[in-house]
Tab-separated table of C-alpha atoms in Angstrom:
chain	number	residue	atom	x	y	z
D	30	MET	CA	-0.157	0.048	0.096
D	31	SER	CA	2.968	2.460	0.683
D	32	ALA	CA	4.203	1.854	-2.683
D	33	ILE	CA	0.906	2.789	-4.251
D	34	LEU	CA	0.664	5.831	-1.808
D	35	ARG	CA	4.149	7.186	-3.296
D	36	LYS	CA	2.924	6.772	-6.849
D	37	ILE	CA	0.084	8.993	-5.925
D	38	ILE	CA	1.768	11.630	-3.936
D	39	ALA	CA	5.384	11.393	-5.701
D	40	PRO	CA	8.244	13.682	-4.498
D	41	GLY	CA	8.131	17.466	-6.163
D	42	GLY	CA	4.807	18.226	-4.892
D	43	ILE	CA	1.255	18.137	-6.059
D	44	PRO	CA	0.383	18.886	-9.630
D	45	ALA	CA	-1.151	22.276	-10.135
D	46	TRP	CA	-4.829	22.449	-11.388
D	47	GLY	CA	-6.959	25.220	-12.588
D	48	ILE	CA	-10.504	25.830	-12.382
D	49	ARG	CA	-12.403	25.195	-15.508
D	50	VAL	CA	-15.958	26.551	-16.544
D	51	ILE	CA	-18.488	23.557	-16.871
D	52	ALA	CA	-20.703	24.508	-19.648
D	53	SER	CA	-24.762	25.035	-18.729
D	54	ARG	CA	-26.041	23.118	-21.682
D	55	THR	CA	-28.282	20.240	-20.705
D	56	TYR	CA	-27.872	18.226	-24.051
D	57	SER	CA	-26.371	18.404	-27.546
D	58	SER	CA	-28.240	19.685	-30.160
D	59	SER	CA	-28.383	16.767	-32.782
D	60	ALA	CA	-27.055	13.294	-33.233
D	61	GLY	CA	-25.592	13.920	-36.833
D	62	GLY	CA	-25.720	10.106	-37.587
D	63	LYS	CA	-22.809	9.101	-35.360
D	64	GLU	CA	-22.988	6.604	-32.725
D	65	MET	CA	-20.909	5.609	-29.904
D	66	THR	CA	-20.968	2.993	-27.064
D	67	VAL	CA	-21.477	3.814	-23.182
D	68	ARG	CA	-18.082	2.175	-22.733
D	69	ASP	CA	-16.398	4.380	-25.144
D	70	ALA	CA	-18.099	7.615	-24.080
D	71	LEU	CA	-16.589	6.802	-20.253
D	72	ASN	CA	-12.933	6.040	-21.749
D	73	SER	CA	-13.018	9.357	-24.108
D	74	ALA	CA	-14.243	11.233	-20.940
D	75	LEU	CA	-11.445	9.741	-18.559
D	76	ASP	CA	-8.841	10.111	-21.509
D	77	GLU	CA	-9.598	13.862	-22.082
D	78	GLU	CA	-9.786	14.995	-18.585
D	79	MET	CA	-6.547	13.087	-17.645
D	80	SER	CA	-4.937	14.563	-20.842
D	81	ALA	CA	-6.372	18.296	-19.560
D	82	ASP	CA	-5.328	18.091	-16.172
D	83	PRO	CA	-2.182	16.279	-14.720
D	84	SER	CA	-3.897	16.260	-11.402
D	85	VAL	CA	-6.311	13.535	-12.466
D	86	LEU	CA	-5.683	9.870	-11.861
D	87	LEU	CA	-7.426	6.326	-11.959
D	88	MET	CA	-6.959	3.712	-9.585
D	89	GLY	CA	-8.909	0.262	-8.762
D	90	GLU	CA	-8.697	-3.283	-9.287
D	91	GLU	CA	-7.181	-4.210	-12.667
D	92	VAL	CA	-7.703	-0.902	-14.075
D	93	GLY	CA	-3.763	-0.839	-15.606
D	94	GLU	CA	-2.531	-4.185	-17.002
D	95	TYR	CA	-6.048	-5.652	-17.845
D	96	GLN	CA	-7.371	-2.271	-18.719
D	97	GLY	CA	-10.469	-2.742	-16.573
D	98	ALA	CA	-12.824	-5.350	-15.746
D	99	TYR	CA	-15.325	-3.757	-18.349
D	100	LYS	CA	-12.341	-2.253	-20.457
D	101	ILE	CA	-13.608	1.400	-19.388
D	102	SER	CA	-9.767	2.377	-19.042
D	103	LYS	CA	-8.358	0.486	-21.921
D	104	GLY	CA	-5.297	2.105	-23.110
D	105	LEU	CA	-4.929	4.720	-20.381
D	106	LEU	CA	-2.149	2.720	-18.684
D	107	ASP	CA	-0.006	3.043	-21.899
D	108	LYS	CA	-0.643	6.450	-22.566
D	109	TYR	CA	-0.357	8.097	-18.539
D	110	GLY	CA	1.624	5.453	-17.282
D	111	PRO	CA	1.303	3.639	-13.660
D	112	LYS	CA	1.924	6.723	-11.602
D	113	ARG	CA	-1.625	7.999	-12.946
D	114	VAL	CA	-3.507	4.465	-13.682
D	115	ILE	CA	-2.929	2.580	-10.339
D	116	ASP	CA	-3.920	-1.215	-10.445
D	117	THR	CA	-4.562	-1.791	-6.645
D	118	PRO	CA	-4.940	-4.823	-4.286
D	119	ILE	CA	-8.382	-6.516	-3.795
D	120	THR	CA	-8.910	-3.659	-0.778
D	121	GLU	CA	-11.394	-1.365	-1.249
D	122	ALA	CA	-11.227	0.087	2.139
D	123	GLY	CA	-7.584	0.764	1.585
D	124	PHE	CA	-7.303	2.192	-1.912
D	125	THR	CA	-10.514	4.457	-1.134
D	126	GLY	CA	-8.893	5.641	2.021
D	127	MET	CA	-5.847	6.603	0.004
D	128	ALA	CA	-7.595	8.223	-2.744
D	129	VAL	CA	-9.639	10.388	-0.238
D	130	GLY	CA	-6.347	11.459	1.216
D	131	ALA	CA	-4.918	12.348	-2.324
D	132	ALA	CA	-7.871	14.294	-2.911
D	133	TYR	CA	-7.211	16.500	0.607
D	134	HIS	CA	-3.839	17.236	-1.054
D	135	GLY	CA	-5.301	18.745	-4.608
D	136	LEU	CA	-5.093	15.739	-6.539
D	137	ARG	CA	-8.266	14.656	-8.284
D	138	PRO	CA	-8.471	10.902	-7.999
D	139	VAL	CA	-11.042	8.631	-10.009
D	140	VAL	CA	-11.990	5.461	-8.055
D	141	GLU	CA	-13.264	2.803	-9.886
D	142	PHE	CA	-15.120	-0.024	-7.923
D	143	MET	CA	-15.547	-3.416	-10.064
D	144	THR	CA	-19.265	-3.340	-8.688
D	145	PHE	CA	-20.725	-0.838	-6.489
D	146	ASN	CA	-21.597	-3.684	-4.018
D	147	PHE	CA	-18.088	-3.776	-3.194
D	148	SER	CA	-18.202	0.104	-2.266
D	149	MET	CA	-19.516	-1.243	0.816
D	150	GLN	CA	-15.963	-2.292	1.961
D	151	ALA	CA	-15.220	1.607	1.758
D	152	ILE	CA	-18.304	3.454	2.590
D	153	ASP	CA	-16.535	4.932	5.782
D	154	HIS	CA	-14.312	6.643	3.767
D	155	ILE	CA	-16.790	7.689	1.344
D	156	ILE	CA	-19.259	9.074	3.632
D	157	ASN	CA	-17.490	9.957	6.901
D	158	SER	CA	-13.794	10.944	4.962
D	159	ALA	CA	-14.846	12.187	1.780
D	160	ALA	CA	-18.648	13.574	1.710
D	161	LYS	CA	-18.665	15.186	5.358
D	162	SER	CA	-14.852	16.948	5.380
D	163	ASN	CA	-15.838	20.289	3.375
D	164	TYR	CA	-18.544	20.546	6.048
D	165	MET	CA	-16.738	19.905	8.900
D	166	SER	CA	-13.717	22.127	8.226
D	167	SER	CA	-15.590	25.195	7.464
D	168	GLY	CA	-15.031	24.735	3.973
D	169	GLN	CA	-11.240	24.814	4.248
D	170	ILE	CA	-11.040	21.214	2.703
D	171	SER	CA	-12.123	20.458	-0.816
D	172	VAL	CA	-12.462	16.757	-1.709
D	173	PRO	CA	-12.750	16.636	-5.422
D	174	ILE	CA	-13.112	12.649	-6.127
D	175	VAL	CA	-15.172	10.333	-8.244
D	176	PHE	CA	-16.230	7.068	-7.303
D	177	ARG	CA	-17.350	5.427	-10.068
D	178	GLY	CA	-18.590	1.766	-11.460
D	179	PRO	CA	-21.313	-0.543	-12.512
D	180	ASN	CA	-24.499	-0.323	-10.193
D	181	GLY	CA	-27.572	-2.367	-9.961
D	182	ALA	CA	-28.808	-5.512	-11.313
D	183	ALA	CA	-26.722	-6.997	-13.989
D	184	ALA	CA	-27.633	-10.527	-15.075
D	185	GLY	CA	-27.152	-13.892	-12.993
D	186	VAL	CA	-24.877	-12.553	-10.354
D	187	GLY	CA	-27.040	-13.151	-7.348
D	188	ALA	CA	-28.268	-10.901	-4.293
D	189	GLN	CA	-24.626	-9.815	-3.163
D	190	HIS	CA	-23.821	-8.331	-6.609
D	191	SER	CA	-27.195	-6.650	-7.706
D	192	GLN	CA	-27.842	-3.855	-5.587
D	193	CYS	CA	-28.777	-0.480	-6.763
D	194	TYR	CA	-27.256	1.975	-4.563
D	195	ALA	CA	-28.867	5.186	-5.573
D	196	ALA	CA	-30.938	5.759	-2.806
D	197	TRP	CA	-27.940	4.621	-0.382
D	198	TYR	CA	-25.747	7.598	-1.377
D	199	ALA	CA	-28.049	9.924	-2.339
D	200	SER	CA	-29.505	10.414	0.997
D	201	CYS	CA	-26.004	11.398	2.648
D	202	PRO	CA	-25.344	15.445	2.340
D	203	GLY	CA	-21.962	16.297	1.074
D	204	LEU	CA	-22.207	13.974	-1.701
D	205	LYS	CA	-23.389	14.284	-5.293
D	206	VAL	CA	-24.897	11.396	-7.125
D	207	LEU	CA	-25.051	11.013	-10.891
D	208	VAL	CA	-26.707	8.259	-13.069
D	209	PRO	CA	-26.024	8.396	-16.677
D	210	TYR	CA	-28.233	6.516	-19.322
D	211	ASN	CA	-26.841	7.254	-22.667
D	212	SER	CA	-23.212	7.763	-24.261
D	213	GLU	CA	-24.068	11.729	-24.265
D	214	ASP	CA	-25.059	11.384	-20.423
D	215	ALA	CA	-21.783	9.369	-19.730
D	216	ARG	CA	-19.498	11.905	-21.622
D	217	GLY	CA	-20.839	15.074	-20.140
D	218	LEU	CA	-21.656	13.767	-16.565
D	219	LEU	CA	-18.408	12.122	-16.046
D	220	LYS	CA	-16.233	15.063	-17.072
D	221	ALA	CA	-18.523	17.342	-14.628
D	222	ALA	CA	-17.834	14.987	-12.064
D	223	ILE	CA	-14.059	15.003	-12.588
D	224	ARG	CA	-14.141	18.847	-12.613
D	225	ASP	CA	-16.546	19.054	-9.705
D	226	PRO	CA	-14.920	20.369	-6.384
D	227	ASP	CA	-16.967	17.913	-4.382
D	228	PRO	CA	-17.151	14.230	-4.034
D	229	VAL	CA	-19.159	12.484	-6.771
D	230	VAL	CA	-20.600	8.967	-6.579
D	231	PHE	CA	-20.964	7.914	-10.368
D	232	LEU	CA	-23.357	5.099	-10.960
D	233	GLU	CA	-22.896	3.414	-14.150
D	234	ASN	CA	-24.923	0.129	-15.605
D	235	GLU	CA	-23.156	-2.807	-16.674
D	236	LEU	CA	-25.824	-3.792	-19.202
D	237	LEU	CA	-25.372	-0.517	-20.981
D	238	TYR	CA	-21.749	-0.600	-21.528
D	239	GLY	CA	-22.016	-2.250	-24.755
D	240	GLU	CA	-25.076	-0.281	-26.042
D	241	SER	CA	-24.657	2.395	-28.889
D	242	PHE	CA	-26.413	5.550	-28.864
D	243	PRO	CA	-26.633	8.412	-31.095
D	244	ILE	CA	-24.169	11.151	-30.240
D	245	SER	CA	-23.466	14.827	-31.701
D	246	ALA	CA	-20.238	16.431	-33.034
D	247	GLU	CA	-20.916	18.805	-29.937
D	248	ALA	CA	-20.966	16.002	-27.476
D	249	LEU	CA	-17.608	14.765	-28.826
D	250	ASP	CA	-16.084	17.926	-28.406
D	251	SER	CA	-13.341	17.989	-25.456
D	252	SER	CA	-14.888	21.103	-23.912
D	253	PHE	CA	-18.594	19.158	-23.790
D	254	CYS	CA	-19.629	18.919	-20.206
D	255	LEU	CA	-23.277	18.783	-18.633
D	256	PRO	CA	-24.405	20.524	-15.768
D	257	ILE	CA	-24.801	18.413	-12.423
D	258	GLY	CA	-28.407	18.567	-11.063
D	259	LYS	CA	-30.204	19.209	-14.386
D	260	ALA	CA	-32.670	16.463	-15.878
D	261	LYS	CA	-33.421	15.771	-19.527
D	262	ILE	CA	-36.873	15.477	-21.139
D	263	GLU	CA	-36.199	12.483	-23.346
D	264	ARG	CA	-39.556	12.525	-24.781
D	265	GLU	CA	-42.435	15.119	-24.413
D	266	GLY	CA	-46.046	14.308	-23.630
D	267	LYS	CA	-49.250	15.514	-22.077
D	268	ASP	CA	-51.173	12.579	-20.525
D	269	VAL	CA	-48.774	11.265	-18.092
D	270	THR	CA	-45.180	11.842	-16.791
D	271	ILE	CA	-42.699	9.115	-16.469
D	272	VAL	CA	-39.545	9.606	-14.558
D	273	ALA	CA	-36.536	7.001	-14.624
D	274	PHE	CA	-32.799	7.039	-14.449
D	275	SER	CA	-29.883	5.038	-15.648
D	276	LYS	CA	-31.229	1.668	-17.496
D	277	MET	CA	-34.944	2.097	-16.769
D	278	VAL	CA	-35.119	5.383	-18.984
D	279	GLY	CA	-34.597	3.007	-21.665
D	280	TYR	CA	-37.526	0.827	-20.432
D	281	ALA	CA	-39.517	3.941	-19.791
D	282	LEU	CA	-39.074	5.198	-23.706
D	283	LYS	CA	-39.984	1.654	-24.884
D	284	ALA	CA	-43.227	1.673	-22.461
D	285	ALA	CA	-43.970	5.339	-23.839
D	286	GLU	CA	-43.560	4.068	-27.600
D	287	ILE	CA	-46.363	1.111	-26.588
D	288	LEU	CA	-48.517	3.778	-24.790
D	289	ALA	CA	-48.481	5.939	-27.831
D	290	LYS	CA	-50.055	3.323	-30.023
D	291	GLU	CA	-53.328	3.076	-27.403
D	292	GLY	CA	-53.525	6.902	-27.462
D	293	VAL	CA	-51.654	7.760	-24.136
D	294	SER	CA	-49.022	10.758	-24.443
D	295	ALA	CA	-46.167	10.102	-21.957
D	296	GLU	CA	-43.733	12.429	-21.090
D	297	VAL	CA	-40.275	10.822	-20.116
D	298	ILE	CA	-37.859	12.414	-17.855
D	299	ASN	CA	-34.117	11.243	-17.469
D	300	LEU	CA	-33.072	12.141	-14.092
D	301	ARG	CA	-29.259	12.483	-14.780
D	302	SER	CA	-28.821	13.475	-11.208
D	303	ILE	CA	-30.188	12.086	-8.208
D	304	ARG	CA	-28.594	14.433	-5.913
D	305	PRO	CA	-29.074	16.904	-6.641
D	306	LEU	CA	-32.353	16.117	-7.637
D	307	ASP	CA	-34.224	18.411	-10.384
D	308	ARG	CA	-37.396	18.762	-8.645
D	309	ALA	CA	-38.213	22.163	-10.830
D	310	THR	CA	-38.576	19.837	-13.947
D	311	ILE	CA	-40.416	16.887	-12.390
D	312	ASN	CA	-43.026	19.548	-10.868
D	313	THR	CA	-43.496	21.266	-14.063
D	314	SER	CA	-44.028	18.424	-15.772
D	315	VAL	CA	-46.525	16.782	-13.654
D	316	ARG	CA	-48.539	20.066	-13.377
D	317	LYS	CA	-48.786	19.464	-17.137
D	318	THR	CA	-49.735	15.850	-17.427
D	319	ASN	CA	-51.347	15.692	-13.883
D	320	ARG	CA	-49.886	12.284	-13.335
D	321	LEU	CA	-46.659	10.719	-12.490
D	322	VAL	CA	-45.119	7.403	-12.598
D	323	THR	CA	-41.490	6.633	-11.219
D	324	VAL	CA	-38.896	3.719	-12.222
D	325	GLU	CA	-36.114	2.354	-10.528
D	326	GLU	CA	-34.414	-0.672	-9.803
D	327	GLY	CA	-33.968	-0.180	-6.321
D	328	PHE	CA	-35.860	-1.554	-3.255
D	329	PRO	CA	-39.163	0.101	-2.778
D	330	GLN	CA	-38.961	1.142	0.817
D	331	HIS	CA	-37.196	4.854	1.200
D	332	GLY	CA	-36.259	4.733	-2.597
D	333	VAL	CA	-35.604	7.443	-5.029
D	334	GLY	CA	-39.072	7.263	-6.386
D	335	ALA	CA	-40.670	7.520	-2.806
D	336	GLU	CA	-38.614	10.980	-2.400
D	337	ILE	CA	-40.041	12.146	-5.887
D	338	CYS	CA	-43.670	11.242	-4.602
D	339	ALA	CA	-42.688	13.367	-1.578
D	340	SER	CA	-41.699	16.265	-3.673
D	341	ILE	CA	-44.713	15.993	-5.525
D	342	VAL	CA	-47.292	16.000	-2.622
D	343	GLU	CA	-45.453	18.992	-1.152
D	344	GLU	CA	-45.124	20.938	-4.095
D	345	SER	CA	-47.884	20.118	-6.864
D	346	PHE	CA	-50.445	17.667	-4.606
D	347	GLU	CA	-53.746	20.008	-6.323
D	348	TYR	CA	-52.581	19.098	-9.812
D	349	LEU	CA	-52.455	15.684	-9.534
D	350	ASP	CA	-55.764	13.815	-11.275
D	351	ALA	CA	-54.758	10.464	-9.878
D	352	PRO	CA	-52.488	8.613	-7.359
D	353	VAL	CA	-48.609	8.368	-8.021
D	354	GLU	CA	-47.678	4.903	-9.295
D	355	ARG	CA	-44.022	3.913	-8.378
D	356	ILE	CA	-42.458	0.907	-9.982
D	357	THR	CA	-39.625	-0.639	-8.186
D	358	GLY	CA	-37.566	-3.575	-7.748
D	359	ALA	CA	-39.072	-6.519	-5.624
D	360	ASP	CA	-38.766	-6.036	-1.688
D	361	VAL	CA	-36.518	-8.924	-1.624
D	362	PRO	CA	-32.528	-9.865	-2.209
D	363	MET	CA	-31.910	-10.622	-5.637
D	364	PRO	CA	-32.679	-14.145	-6.753
D	365	TYR	CA	-30.105	-16.313	-8.833
D	366	ALA	CA	-32.428	-18.252	-10.775
D	367	ALA	CA	-33.033	-16.283	-14.271
D	368	ASN	CA	-37.104	-16.284	-14.422
D	369	LEU	CA	-37.029	-15.070	-10.559
D	370	GLU	CA	-34.291	-12.410	-11.520
D	371	ARG	CA	-36.548	-11.284	-14.225
D	372	MET	CA	-39.623	-10.967	-11.689
D	373	ALA	CA	-37.669	-9.040	-9.134
D	374	VAL	CA	-36.602	-6.134	-11.466
D	375	PRO	CA	-39.094	-3.768	-13.488
D	376	GLN	CA	-40.010	-4.498	-17.007
D	377	VAL	CA	-41.463	-2.505	-19.725
D	378	GLU	CA	-44.966	-4.148	-19.221
D	379	ASP	CA	-44.797	-2.926	-15.481
D	380	ILE	CA	-44.619	0.702	-16.770
D	381	VAL	CA	-47.200	0.461	-19.261
D	382	ARG	CA	-49.682	-0.713	-16.937
D	383	ALA	CA	-48.839	1.888	-14.273
D	384	ALA	CA	-49.319	4.654	-16.768
D	385	LYS	CA	-52.654	3.367	-17.879
D	386	ARG	CA	-53.889	3.103	-14.405
D	387	THR	CA	-53.161	6.637	-13.531
D	388	CYS	CA	-54.786	7.494	-16.740
D	389	TYR	CA	-57.867	5.114	-15.818
D	390	ARG	CA	-57.438	3.038	-18.662
D	391	SER	CA	-58.488	-0.943	-18.364
D	392	VAL	CA	-55.773	-3.047	-17.616
D	393	PRO	CA	-55.786	-6.549	-17.733
D	394	VAL	CA	-56.022	-8.549	-14.591
D	395	ALA	CA	-53.859	-11.734	-14.321
D	396	VAL	CA	-55.771	-14.942	-13.389
D	397	ASN	CA	-54.741	-17.020	-10.961
D	398	ALA	CA	-54.372	-20.938	-11.892
């Protein structure tokens, strides 16, 4: 571990870093026919930020020689060397603590967890060392650090590797929590996270890494950056608002297409940021559609959807024409069997049925055998 620490804080002092302006645009203007996978979007964002700022470094298990468990860090070791792309032992508590210490001293570490389930080994450093230090030091200590990796259910990896940590980390003051869906989100939000002066939890989805999405020349520019705390309306509608994040945005968009064929116009909001939460965009949409469906993979109790529902009740209750519907994962540890796993996470048909209920459309009732 001491050898790793010497790599992070080498003799000769800390690299200087400057403040860069983050663009305020919430989305790129046009796709222009180009596509990029989420994996390549994350890789290019890391590459560009490391090139622009010598204080940015990447550390985690297998990020160097193996080029990342999911190949997010492909090519970075060869380009930036072992002092800035650091392979660590399998000890999340150890390397996360060192990364937080490096951030105290002015570096900008990006910590990769092979899965966010393993971040539980390091949660003391994330919450107590990173999230609270700026407040407890009266603003004297900034902790510019990013904790990133795959979050939520993958496929066939069981209960201990399938949890969604969005609500866990979003409940903690001092953290910012970002949840990209497509390639534009991945590039723009990761750049914003790395440049931010505060600790950011960056929750990716393993099943989205290989998916390709349209991306514009504007989003491919090295200066492109998305604002933290601003949601995006992926599809406009007038009958019901569907709010989702990460992989569930894709499910919501598919549900909206099905609903459109049945005469229901659904507005789909991609949250992008869980903390801070863009309450204004959500409330504005609900005041237009008068109905709300929230979608998430996490557990139902104390979830992100519950917080959104509370916001609507507090700020827009008189606009509601139907009870709010929450679509979540099942309130059980993730089953291993494939058929049970599918039942434990939200599906497109669940969203369609919920939206129909809010619009008082007839929904077929399952017949018990």
